[in-house]
């Protein structure tokens, strides 16, 4: 009598969790912008046997954004999941993996992320700041002013903007802009005047960092900036050094 | 005697006939658990 087909894998089975972990590591290590994502729910798993010791696995994953920028060396396990009231962002990913002699590897992945709806947050927290588009004029002005203020006070390297990670706006009881952005050290010191000549450090010396800033526009005018440099990270072969991604050879 | 009756009650209830080979359905295999919160 032919052997009964194996029972379908459950989404909380250890094998499914192991595959999901490989998938999430792959997604984060091949992402070049924004923040690290962590597993929230395994929505579905399908396993297609491909002969002895070989299977194709299709995973549908529900991820949540963490507060760690993608450039941060912080291990994912230590990254805080962005809270619901901090305007959480969800990622939906379809991942195709293969398992050969017990070894898992990702063949393809496709993800799209979306922020939680403003209505959901307003219901729970009427005055919470909400995400705004990154090209909002007040956002751009706050980032520019923050980086200038930081560079103006710094005794270290002159920092250049890599990307704005997120921006939130609050209108009541005060008008406040909160921004988060990634930066990179350049070959100039912050004290140097001619910053146009400054450029990113070469890959073997690159030094990335992350800044948060809050600007009160009304009733008072107040700006708080905080930047943290990660220190030089040795690029690993499977994660392209992000400076090449952010600043391709033809710098524009 | 009340306790005995209560036990007897449960015993009576427990004698509800079940179809032969009844196996409670397994929990649905997917989606899996929510580790943080649902958006």
PDB file of C-alpha atoms in Angstrom:
ATOM      1  CA  UNK A   1       0.000   0.000   0.000  1.00  0.00           C
ATOM      2  CA  UNK A   2       1.616   3.337  -0.994  1.00  0.00           C
ATOM      3  CA  UNK A   3       2.711   5.377   2.037  1.00  0.00           C
ATOM      4  CA  UNK A   4       0.148   8.013   2.980  1.00  0.00           C
ATOM      5  CA  UNK A   5       1.262  11.500   1.919  1.00  0.00           C
ATOM      6  CA  UNK A   6       2.807  13.430   4.868  1.00  0.00           C
ATOM      7  CA  UNK A   7       0.324  15.597   6.756  1.00  0.00           C
ATOM      8  CA  UNK A   8       0.485  19.214   5.505  1.00  0.00           C
ATOM      9  CA  UNK A   9       2.837  21.387   7.523  1.00  0.00           C
ATOM     10  CA  UNK A  10       1.159  23.632  10.069  1.00  0.00           C
ATOM     11  CA  UNK A  11       2.148  27.316  10.138  1.00  0.00           C
ATOM     12  CA  UNK A  12       3.430  26.982  13.693  1.00  0.00           C
ATOM     13  CA  UNK A  13       5.396  23.768  13.098  1.00  0.00           C
ATOM     14  CA  UNK A  14       9.139  23.998  13.816  1.00  0.00           C
ATOM     15  CA  UNK A  15       9.938  23.351  10.139  1.00  0.00           C
ATOM     16  CA  UNK A  16       7.724  26.281   9.105  1.00  0.00           C
ATOM     17  CA  UNK A  17       9.317  28.570  11.672  1.00  0.00           C
ATOM     18  CA  UNK A  18      12.799  27.575  10.504  1.00  0.00           C
ATOM     19  CA  UNK A  19      11.878  28.402   6.906  1.00  0.00           C
ATOM     20  CA  UNK A  20      10.340  31.712   7.977  1.00  0.00           C
ATOM     21  CA  UNK A  21      13.496  32.649   9.853  1.00  0.00           C
ATOM     22  CA  UNK A  22      15.633  32.034   6.745  1.00  0.00           C
ATOM     23  CA  UNK A  23      13.157  34.060   4.687  1.00  0.00           C
ATOM     24  CA  UNK A  24      13.143  37.055   7.070  1.00  0.00           C
ATOM     25  CA  UNK A  25      16.963  37.070   7.266  1.00  0.00           C
ATOM     26  CA  UNK A  26      17.089  37.065   3.450  1.00  0.00           C
ATOM     27  CA  UNK A  27      14.537  39.894   3.155  1.00  0.00           C
ATOM     28  CA  UNK A  28      16.384  42.118   5.636  1.00  0.00           C
ATOM     29  CA  UNK A  29      19.845  41.416   4.205  1.00  0.00           C
ATOM     30  CA  UNK A  30      18.650  42.246   0.677  1.00  0.00           C
ATOM     31  CA  UNK A  31      16.730  45.347   1.623  1.00  0.00           C
ATOM     32  CA  UNK A  32      18.457  48.665   0.915  1.00  0.00           C
ATOM     33  CA  UNK A  33      16.109  51.222   2.396  1.00  0.00           C
ATOM     34  CA  UNK A  34      13.919  51.803   5.397  1.00  0.00           C
ATOM     35  CA  UNK A  35      13.809  49.587   8.430  1.00  0.00           C
ATOM     36  CA  UNK A  36      14.327  45.977   9.435  1.00  0.00           C
ATOM     37  CA  UNK A  37      11.203  43.806   9.547  1.00  0.00           C
ATOM     38  CA  UNK A  38      10.449  40.965  11.934  1.00  0.00           C
ATOM     39  CA  UNK A  39       8.079  38.002  11.702  1.00  0.00           C
ATOM     40  CA  UNK A  40       4.559  38.535  13.007  1.00  0.00           C
ATOM     41  CA  UNK A  41       2.543  35.652  11.498  1.00  0.00           C
ATOM     42  CA  UNK A  42       3.141  32.804   9.086  1.00  0.00           C
ATOM     43  CA  UNK A  43      -0.031  33.169   7.021  1.00  0.00           C
ATOM     44  CA  UNK A  44       0.433  30.082   4.876  1.00  0.00           C
ATOM     45  CA  UNK A  45       2.931  27.427   3.861  1.00  0.00           C
ATOM     46  CA  UNK A  46       2.902  24.984   0.922  1.00  0.00           C
ATOM     47  CA  UNK A  47       5.486  22.281   0.403  1.00  0.00           C
ATOM     48  CA  UNK A  48       6.058  20.687  -3.025  1.00  0.00           C
ATOM     49  CA  UNK A  49       8.196  17.533  -2.907  1.00  0.00           C
ATOM     50  CA  UNK A  50      10.793  17.528  -5.711  1.00  0.00           C
ATOM     51  CA  UNK A  51      12.204  14.064  -5.353  1.00  0.00           C
ATOM     52  CA  UNK A  52      14.452  12.574  -2.685  1.00  0.00           C
ATOM     53  CA  UNK A  53      15.697  15.130  -0.117  1.00  0.00           C
ATOM     54  CA  UNK A  54      14.433  18.088  -2.170  1.00  0.00           C
ATOM     55  CA  UNK A  55      11.371  20.296  -1.603  1.00  0.00           C
ATOM     56  CA  UNK A  56      10.126  23.647  -2.802  1.00  0.00           C
ATOM     57  CA  UNK A  57       8.464  25.690  -0.050  1.00  0.00           C
ATOM     58  CA  UNK A  58       6.093  28.632  -0.622  1.00  0.00           C
ATOM     59  CA  UNK A  59       5.646  30.911   2.377  1.00  0.00           C
ATOM     60  CA  UNK A  60       3.188  33.766   2.912  1.00  0.00           C
ATOM     61  CA  UNK A  61       4.513  35.941   5.727  1.00  0.00           C
ATOM     62  CA  UNK A  62       3.077  38.840   7.676  1.00  0.00           C
ATOM     63  CA  UNK A  63       5.922  41.036   8.975  1.00  0.00           C
ATOM     64  CA  UNK A  64       6.060  44.132  11.164  1.00  0.00           C
ATOM     65  CA  UNK A  65       8.506  47.027  10.897  1.00  0.00           C
ATOM     66  CA  UNK A  66      11.004  47.447  13.699  1.00  0.00           C
ATOM     67  CA  UNK A  67      12.620  50.668  14.879  1.00  0.00           C
ATOM     68  CA  UNK A  68      16.037  49.545  13.565  1.00  0.00           C
ATOM     69  CA  UNK A  69      17.121  51.200  10.340  1.00  0.00           C
ATOM     70  CA  UNK A  70      18.303  48.695   7.730  1.00  0.00           C
ATOM     71  CA  UNK A  71      21.875  49.997   8.183  1.00  0.00           C
ATOM     72  CA  UNK A  72      21.874  49.383  11.927  1.00  0.00           C
ATOM     73  CA  UNK A  73      24.222  46.610  13.098  1.00  0.00           C
ATOM     74  CA  UNK A  74      21.735  45.782  15.891  1.00  0.00           C
ATOM     75  CA  UNK A  75      20.742  42.108  15.656  1.00  0.00           C
ATOM     76  CA  UNK A  76      17.090  41.736  14.602  1.00  0.00           C
ATOM     77  CA  UNK A  77      16.297  39.944  17.869  1.00  0.00           C
ATOM     78  CA  UNK A  78      17.203  43.160  19.712  1.00  0.00           C
ATOM     79  CA  UNK A  79      15.167  45.434  17.457  1.00  0.00           C
ATOM     80  CA  UNK A  80      11.947  46.751  18.954  1.00  0.00           C
ATOM     81  CA  UNK A  81       8.779  46.198  16.946  1.00  0.00           C
ATOM     82  CA  UNK A  82       7.299  49.601  16.086  1.00  0.00           C
ATOM     83  CA  UNK A  83       4.284  50.044  18.311  1.00  0.00           C
ATOM     84  CA  UNK A  84       0.734  50.479  17.092  1.00  0.00           C
ATOM     85  CA  UNK A  85       0.613  54.081  18.350  1.00  0.00           C
ATOM     86  CA  UNK A  86       3.957  54.865  16.685  1.00  0.00           C
ATOM     87  CA  UNK A  87       2.100  54.271  13.405  1.00  0.00           C
ATOM     88  CA  UNK A  88       3.073  50.656  12.736  1.00  0.00           C
ATOM     89  CA  UNK A  89       3.981  49.430   9.260  1.00  0.00           C
ATOM     90  CA  UNK A  90       3.144  45.917   8.051  1.00  0.00           C
ATOM     91  CA  UNK A  91       4.971  43.934   5.389  1.00  0.00           C
ATOM     92  CA  UNK A  92       3.308  41.179   3.346  1.00  0.00           C
ATOM     93  CA  UNK A  93       5.810  38.840   1.730  1.00  0.00           C
ATOM     94  CA  UNK A  94       5.605  35.825  -0.578  1.00  0.00           C
ATOM     95  CA  UNK A  95       8.812  33.801  -0.444  1.00  0.00           C
ATOM     96  CA  UNK A  96       9.895  30.757  -2.443  1.00  0.00           C
ATOM     97  CA  UNK A  97      12.542  28.562  -0.824  1.00  0.00           C
ATOM     98  CA  UNK A  98      14.158  25.264  -1.578  1.00  0.00           C
ATOM     99  CA  UNK A  99      15.195  22.648   0.946  1.00  0.00           C
ATOM    100  CA  UNK A 100      17.919  20.294  -0.259  1.00  0.00           C
ATOM    101  CA  UNK A 101      19.183  17.672   2.173  1.00  0.00           C
ATOM    102  CA  UNK A 102      17.753  19.764   5.012  1.00  0.00           C
ATOM    103  CA  UNK A 103      19.498  22.964   3.826  1.00  0.00           C
ATOM    104  CA  UNK A 104      17.124  25.909   3.304  1.00  0.00           C
ATOM    105  CA  UNK A 105      17.804  28.689   0.777  1.00  0.00           C
ATOM    106  CA  UNK A 106      15.652  31.446  -0.703  1.00  0.00           C
ATOM    107  CA  UNK A 107      14.950  31.310  -4.449  1.00  0.00           C
ATOM    108  CA  UNK A 108      12.754  34.426  -4.695  1.00  0.00           C
ATOM    109  CA  UNK A 109      10.858  36.887  -2.535  1.00  0.00           C
ATOM    110  CA  UNK A 110       8.324  39.642  -3.156  1.00  0.00           C
ATOM    111  CA  UNK A 111       7.169  42.036  -0.471  1.00  0.00           C
ATOM    112  CA  UNK A 112       5.063  45.110  -0.149  1.00  0.00           C
ATOM    113  CA  UNK A 113       4.610  47.203   2.967  1.00  0.00           C
ATOM    114  CA  UNK A 114       1.857  49.522   4.079  1.00  0.00           C
ATOM    115  CA  UNK A 115       1.308  51.705   7.115  1.00  0.00           C
ATOM    116  CA  UNK A 116      -1.597  51.087   9.417  1.00  0.00           C
ATOM    117  CA  UNK A 117      -4.639  53.210   8.602  1.00  0.00           C
ATOM    118  CA  UNK A 118      -4.805  56.620  10.279  1.00  0.00           C
ATOM    119  CA  UNK A 119      -8.388  55.896  11.339  1.00  0.00           C
ATOM    120  CA  UNK A 120      -7.251  52.868  13.354  1.00  0.00           C
ATOM    121  CA  UNK A 121      -4.706  54.965  15.236  1.00  0.00           C
ATOM    122  CA  UNK A 122      -7.015  57.950  15.711  1.00  0.00           C
ATOM    123  CA  UNK A 123      -9.581  55.625  17.333  1.00  0.00           C
ATOM    124  CA  UNK A 124      -7.062  54.515  19.937  1.00  0.00           C
ATOM    125  CA  UNK A 125      -4.983  57.707  20.181  1.00  0.00           C
ATOM    126  CA  UNK A 126      -6.671  60.867  18.851  1.00  0.00           C
ATOM    127  CA  UNK A 127      -3.598  63.082  19.309  1.00  0.00           C
ATOM    128  CA  UNK A 128      -0.891  60.645  18.162  1.00  0.00           C
ATOM    129  CA  UNK A 129       1.322  61.969  15.363  1.00  0.00           C
ATOM    130  CA  UNK A 130       0.742  60.235  12.017  1.00  0.00           C
ATOM    131  CA  UNK A 131       3.051  59.390   9.138  1.00  0.00           C
ATOM    132  CA  UNK A 132       3.360  61.960   6.368  1.00  0.00           C
ATOM    133  CA  UNK A 133       5.002  61.724   2.956  1.00  0.00           C
ATOM    134  CA  UNK A 134       8.772  62.020   2.983  1.00  0.00           C
ATOM    135  CA  UNK A 135       8.757  64.894   0.457  1.00  0.00           C
ATOM    136  CA  UNK A 136       6.513  67.066   2.626  1.00  0.00           C
ATOM    137  CA  UNK A 137       8.092  70.543   2.647  1.00  0.00           C
ATOM    138  CA  UNK A 138       8.097  70.822   6.447  1.00  0.00           C
ATOM    139  CA  UNK A 139       9.736  67.392   6.641  1.00  0.00           C
ATOM    140  CA  UNK A 140      12.470  68.359   4.190  1.00  0.00           C
ATOM    141  CA  UNK A 141      13.058  71.653   5.992  1.00  0.00           C
ATOM    142  CA  UNK A 142      13.300  69.888   9.372  1.00  0.00           C
ATOM    143  CA  UNK A 143      15.797  67.307   8.068  1.00  0.00           C
ATOM    144  CA  UNK A 144      17.971  69.970   6.457  1.00  0.00           C
ATOM    145  CA  UNK A 145      17.924  72.189   9.523  1.00  0.00           C
ATOM    146  CA  UNK A 146      18.586  69.257  11.865  1.00  0.00           C
ATOM    147  CA  UNK A 147      21.617  68.037   9.916  1.00  0.00           C
ATOM    148  CA  UNK A 148      22.999  71.573   9.698  1.00  0.00           C
ATOM    149  CA  UNK A 149      22.568  72.060  13.432  1.00  0.00           C
ATOM    150  CA  UNK A 150      24.205  68.704  14.181  1.00  0.00           C
ATOM    151  CA  UNK A 151      27.138  69.326  11.831  1.00  0.00           C
ATOM    152  CA  UNK A 152      27.486  72.829  13.214  1.00  0.00           C
ATOM    153  CA  UNK A 153      28.007  71.493  16.729  1.00  0.00           C
ATOM    154  CA  UNK A 154      29.929  68.309  15.882  1.00  0.00           C
ATOM    155  CA  UNK A 155      33.651  67.898  16.440  1.00  0.00           C
ATOM    156  CA  UNK A 156      33.696  64.762  14.324  1.00  0.00           C
ATOM    157  CA  UNK A 157      33.259  64.033  10.629  1.00  0.00           C
ATOM    158  CA  UNK A 158      30.855  66.031   8.491  1.00  0.00           C
ATOM    159  CA  UNK A 159      27.715  63.921   8.001  1.00  0.00           C
ATOM    160  CA  UNK A 160      25.784  63.705   4.733  1.00  0.00           C
ATOM    161  CA  UNK A 161      22.149  62.625   4.363  1.00  0.00           C
ATOM    162  CA  UNK A 162      21.642  59.093   2.989  1.00  0.00           C
ATOM    163  CA  UNK A 163      17.853  58.830   3.186  1.00  0.00           C
ATOM    164  CA  UNK A 164      14.857  59.972   5.204  1.00  0.00           C
ATOM    165  CA  UNK A 165      13.459  56.860   6.901  1.00  0.00           C
ATOM    166  CA  UNK A 166      10.152  58.183   8.181  1.00  0.00           C
ATOM    167  CA  UNK A 167       8.377  61.397   9.135  1.00  0.00           C
ATOM    168  CA  UNK A 168       5.389  62.063  11.373  1.00  0.00           C
ATOM    169  CA  UNK A 169       3.291  65.162  11.941  1.00  0.00           C
ATOM    170  CA  UNK A 170       1.242  66.198  14.942  1.00  0.00           C
ATOM    171  CA  UNK A 171      -1.119  69.196  14.822  1.00  0.00           C
ATOM    172  CA  UNK A 172      -2.731  69.166  18.238  1.00  0.00           C
ATOM    173  CA  UNK A 173      -2.120  70.292  20.952  1.00  0.00           C
ATOM    174  CA  UNK A 174       1.093  71.556  19.263  1.00  0.00           C
ATOM    175  CA  UNK A 175       2.350  71.470  15.672  1.00  0.00           C
ATOM    176  CA  UNK A 176       5.306  69.103  15.777  1.00  0.00           C
ATOM    177  CA  UNK A 177       7.365  67.446  13.011  1.00  0.00           C
ATOM    178  CA  UNK A 178       9.299  64.258  13.892  1.00  0.00           C
ATOM    179  CA  UNK A 179      11.812  62.865  11.410  1.00  0.00           C
ATOM    180  CA  UNK A 180      14.239  59.928  11.260  1.00  0.00           C
ATOM    181  CA  UNK A 181      17.019  59.812   8.699  1.00  0.00           C
ATOM    182  CA  UNK A 182      20.145  57.827   7.853  1.00  0.00           C
ATOM    183  CA  UNK A 183      23.486  59.580   7.470  1.00  0.00           C
ATOM    184  CA  UNK A 184      27.034  58.718   6.440  1.00  0.00           C
ATOM    185  CA  UNK A 185      30.362  60.170   7.520  1.00  0.00           C
ATOM    186  CA  UNK A 186      32.377  61.987   4.859  1.00  0.00           C
ATOM    187  CA  UNK A 187      36.086  62.642   4.449  1.00  0.00           C
ATOM    188  CA  UNK A 188      35.691  66.165   5.888  1.00  0.00           C
ATOM    189  CA  UNK A 189      35.589  67.306   9.448  1.00  0.00           C
ATOM    190  CA  UNK A 190      32.376  69.064  10.439  1.00  0.00           C
ATOM    191  CA  UNK A 191      34.390  72.211  11.104  1.00  0.00           C
ATOM    192  CA  UNK A 192      35.500  72.412   7.489  1.00  0.00           C
ATOM    193  CA  UNK A 193      33.843  75.153   5.506  1.00  0.00           C
ATOM    194  CA  UNK A 194      33.850  73.800   1.942  1.00  0.00           C
ATOM    195  CA  UNK A 195      31.391  70.926   2.418  1.00  0.00           C
ATOM    196  CA  UNK A 196      30.685  70.678  -1.327  1.00  0.00           C
ATOM    197  CA  UNK A 197      34.049  68.961  -1.718  1.00  0.00           C
ATOM    198  CA  UNK A 198      33.155  66.374   0.936  1.00  0.00           C
ATOM    199  CA  UNK A 199      32.340  62.846  -0.185  1.00  0.00           C
ATOM    200  CA  UNK A 200      31.484  59.544   1.465  1.00  0.00           C
ATOM    201  CA  UNK A 201      34.329  57.541   2.897  1.00  0.00           C
ATOM    202  CA  UNK A 202      35.512  54.597   0.789  1.00  0.00           C
ATOM    203  CA  UNK A 203      33.894  51.222   1.491  1.00  0.00           C
ATOM    204  CA  UNK A 204      36.709  50.022   3.730  1.00  0.00           C
ATOM    205  CA  UNK A 205      36.217  53.043   6.024  1.00  0.00           C
ATOM    206  CA  UNK A 206      32.473  53.736   5.645  1.00  0.00           C
ATOM    207  CA  UNK A 207      30.672  54.875   8.745  1.00  0.00           C
ATOM    208  CA  UNK A 208      26.890  55.114   8.781  1.00  0.00           C
ATOM    209  CA  UNK A 209      24.625  56.575  11.392  1.00  0.00           C
ATOM    210  CA  UNK A 210      21.050  57.368  12.246  1.00  0.00           C
ATOM    211  CA  UNK A 211      19.458  60.615  13.387  1.00  0.00           C
ATOM    212  CA  UNK A 212      16.149  61.496  14.972  1.00  0.00           C
ATOM    213  CA  UNK A 213      14.881  65.046  15.204  1.00  0.00           C
ATOM    214  CA  UNK A 214      11.779  66.744  16.577  1.00  0.00           C
ATOM    215  CA  UNK A 215      10.860  70.276  15.622  1.00  0.00           C
ATOM    216  CA  UNK A 216       8.110  72.156  17.423  1.00  0.00           C
ATOM    217  CA  UNK A 217       6.683  74.646  14.933  1.00  0.00           C
ATOM    218  CA  UNK A 218       3.880  76.020  17.067  1.00  0.00           C
ATOM    219  CA  UNK A 219       3.413  77.350  19.747  1.00  0.00           C
ATOM    220  CA  UNK A 220       7.175  77.711  20.232  1.00  0.00           C
ATOM    221  CA  UNK A 221      10.080  77.099  17.905  1.00  0.00           C
ATOM    222  CA  UNK A 222      12.241  74.286  19.274  1.00  0.00           C
ATOM    223  CA  UNK A 223      14.497  71.723  17.597  1.00  0.00           C
ATOM    224  CA  UNK A 224      15.940  68.563  19.194  1.00  0.00           C
ATOM    225  CA  UNK A 225      18.438  66.514  17.163  1.00  0.00           C
ATOM    226  CA  UNK A 226      20.125  63.254  18.116  1.00  0.00           C
ATOM    227  CA  UNK A 227      22.528  61.340  15.864  1.00  0.00           C
ATOM    228  CA  UNK A 228      24.268  58.043  16.525  1.00  0.00           C
ATOM    229  CA  UNK A 229      27.096  56.766  14.331  1.00  0.00           C
ATOM    230  CA  UNK A 230      27.339  52.959  14.107  1.00  0.00           C
ATOM    231  CA  UNK A 231      31.090  52.875  13.607  1.00  0.00           C
ATOM    232  CA  UNK A 232      32.706  51.117  10.672  1.00  0.00           C
ATOM    233  CA  UNK A 233      30.901  47.910   9.650  1.00  0.00           C
ATOM    234  CA  UNK A 234      32.806  45.297   7.703  1.00  0.00           C
ATOM    235  CA  UNK A 235      30.633  44.642   4.622  1.00  0.00           C
ATOM    236  CA  UNK A 236      29.753  40.935   4.222  1.00  0.00           C
ATOM    237  CA  UNK A 237      29.820  39.399   0.695  1.00  0.00           C
ATOM    238  CA  UNK A 238      26.059  38.869   0.459  1.00  0.00           C
ATOM    239  CA  UNK A 239      25.057  42.297   1.643  1.00  0.00           C
ATOM    240  CA  UNK A 240      26.152  44.952  -0.848  1.00  0.00           C
ATOM    241  CA  UNK A 241      27.711  47.888   0.866  1.00  0.00           C
ATOM    242  CA  UNK A 242      24.844  50.317   1.057  1.00  0.00           C
ATOM    243  CA  UNK A 243      26.936  53.318   0.158  1.00  0.00           C
ATOM    244  CA  UNK A 244      27.067  51.936  -3.381  1.00  0.00           C
ATOM    245  CA  UNK A 245      23.317  51.571  -3.263  1.00  0.00           C
ATOM    246  CA  UNK A 246      22.620  55.011  -1.889  1.00  0.00           C
ATOM    247  CA  UNK A 247      25.356  56.720  -3.851  1.00  0.00           C
ATOM    248  CA  UNK A 248      25.908  54.848  -7.096  1.00  0.00           C
ATOM    249  CA  UNK A 249      29.185  55.499  -8.878  1.00  0.00           C
ATOM    250  CA  UNK A 250      27.565  58.238 -10.941  1.00  0.00           C
ATOM    251  CA  UNK A 251      26.780  60.463  -7.980  1.00  0.00           C
ATOM    252  CA  UNK A 252      23.772  62.620  -8.768  1.00  0.00           C
TER     253      UNK A 252
ATOM    254  CA  UNK B   1     -24.806  13.213  48.449  1.00  0.00           C
ATOM    255  CA  UNK B   2     -24.954  16.435  46.348  1.00  0.00           C
ATOM    256  CA  UNK B   3     -21.322  15.866  45.281  1.00  0.00           C
ATOM    257  CA  UNK B   4     -22.182  12.280  44.409  1.00  0.00           C
ATOM    258  CA  UNK B   5     -25.199  13.451  42.384  1.00  0.00           C
ATOM    259  CA  UNK B   6     -23.027  16.102  40.694  1.00  0.00           C
ATOM    260  CA  UNK B   7     -20.515  13.453  39.780  1.00  0.00           C
ATOM    261  CA  UNK B   8     -23.382  11.208  38.700  1.00  0.00           C
ATOM    262  CA  UNK B   9     -24.674  14.140  36.612  1.00  0.00           C
ATOM    263  CA  UNK B  10     -21.335  14.452  34.875  1.00  0.00           C
ATOM    264  CA  UNK B  11     -21.149  10.692  34.520  1.00  0.00           C
ATOM    265  CA  UNK B  12     -24.640  10.719  32.952  1.00  0.00           C
ATOM    266  CA  UNK B  13     -23.590  13.593  30.633  1.00  0.00           C
ATOM    267  CA  UNK B  14     -20.444  11.776  29.771  1.00  0.00           C
ATOM    268  CA  UNK B  15     -22.452   8.842  28.537  1.00  0.00           C
ATOM    269  CA  UNK B  16     -23.700  10.879  25.530  1.00  0.00           C
ATOM    270  CA  UNK B  17     -23.086   8.453  22.645  1.00  0.00           C
ATOM    271  CA  UNK B  18     -20.335   9.605  20.202  1.00  0.00           C
ATOM    272  CA  UNK B  19     -19.982   8.183  16.689  1.00  0.00           C
ATOM    273  CA  UNK B  20     -17.473   5.338  16.567  1.00  0.00           C
ATOM    274  CA  UNK B  21     -13.927   6.548  15.767  1.00  0.00           C
ATOM    275  CA  UNK B  22     -14.808  10.167  16.574  1.00  0.00           C
ATOM    276  CA  UNK B  23     -11.650  12.248  16.348  1.00  0.00           C
ATOM    277  CA  UNK B  24     -11.856  15.958  17.264  1.00  0.00           C
ATOM    278  CA  UNK B  25     -10.810  18.060  14.256  1.00  0.00           C
ATOM    279  CA  UNK B  26      -7.152  19.250  14.456  1.00  0.00           C
ATOM    280  CA  UNK B  27      -6.668  23.019  14.852  1.00  0.00           C
ATOM    281  CA  UNK B  28      -6.460  24.695  11.430  1.00  0.00           C
ATOM    282  CA  UNK B  29      -2.774  24.492  10.370  1.00  0.00           C
ATOM    283  CA  UNK B  30      -2.711  28.091   9.029  1.00  0.00           C
ATOM    284  CA  UNK B  31      -2.537  30.990   9.566  1.00  0.00           C
ATOM    285  CA  UNK B  32      -0.179  30.597  12.489  1.00  0.00           C
ATOM    286  CA  UNK B  33       0.071  32.469  15.755  1.00  0.00           C
ATOM    287  CA  UNK B  34       0.313  36.275  15.925  1.00  0.00           C
ATOM    288  CA  UNK B  35       3.636  37.123  17.589  1.00  0.00           C
ATOM    289  CA  UNK B  36       3.024  40.853  18.149  1.00  0.00           C
ATOM    290  CA  UNK B  37      -0.248  42.430  17.044  1.00  0.00           C
ATOM    291  CA  UNK B  38      -2.495  42.462  14.001  1.00  0.00           C
ATOM    292  CA  UNK B  39      -2.724  45.621  11.928  1.00  0.00           C
TER     293      UNK B  39
END
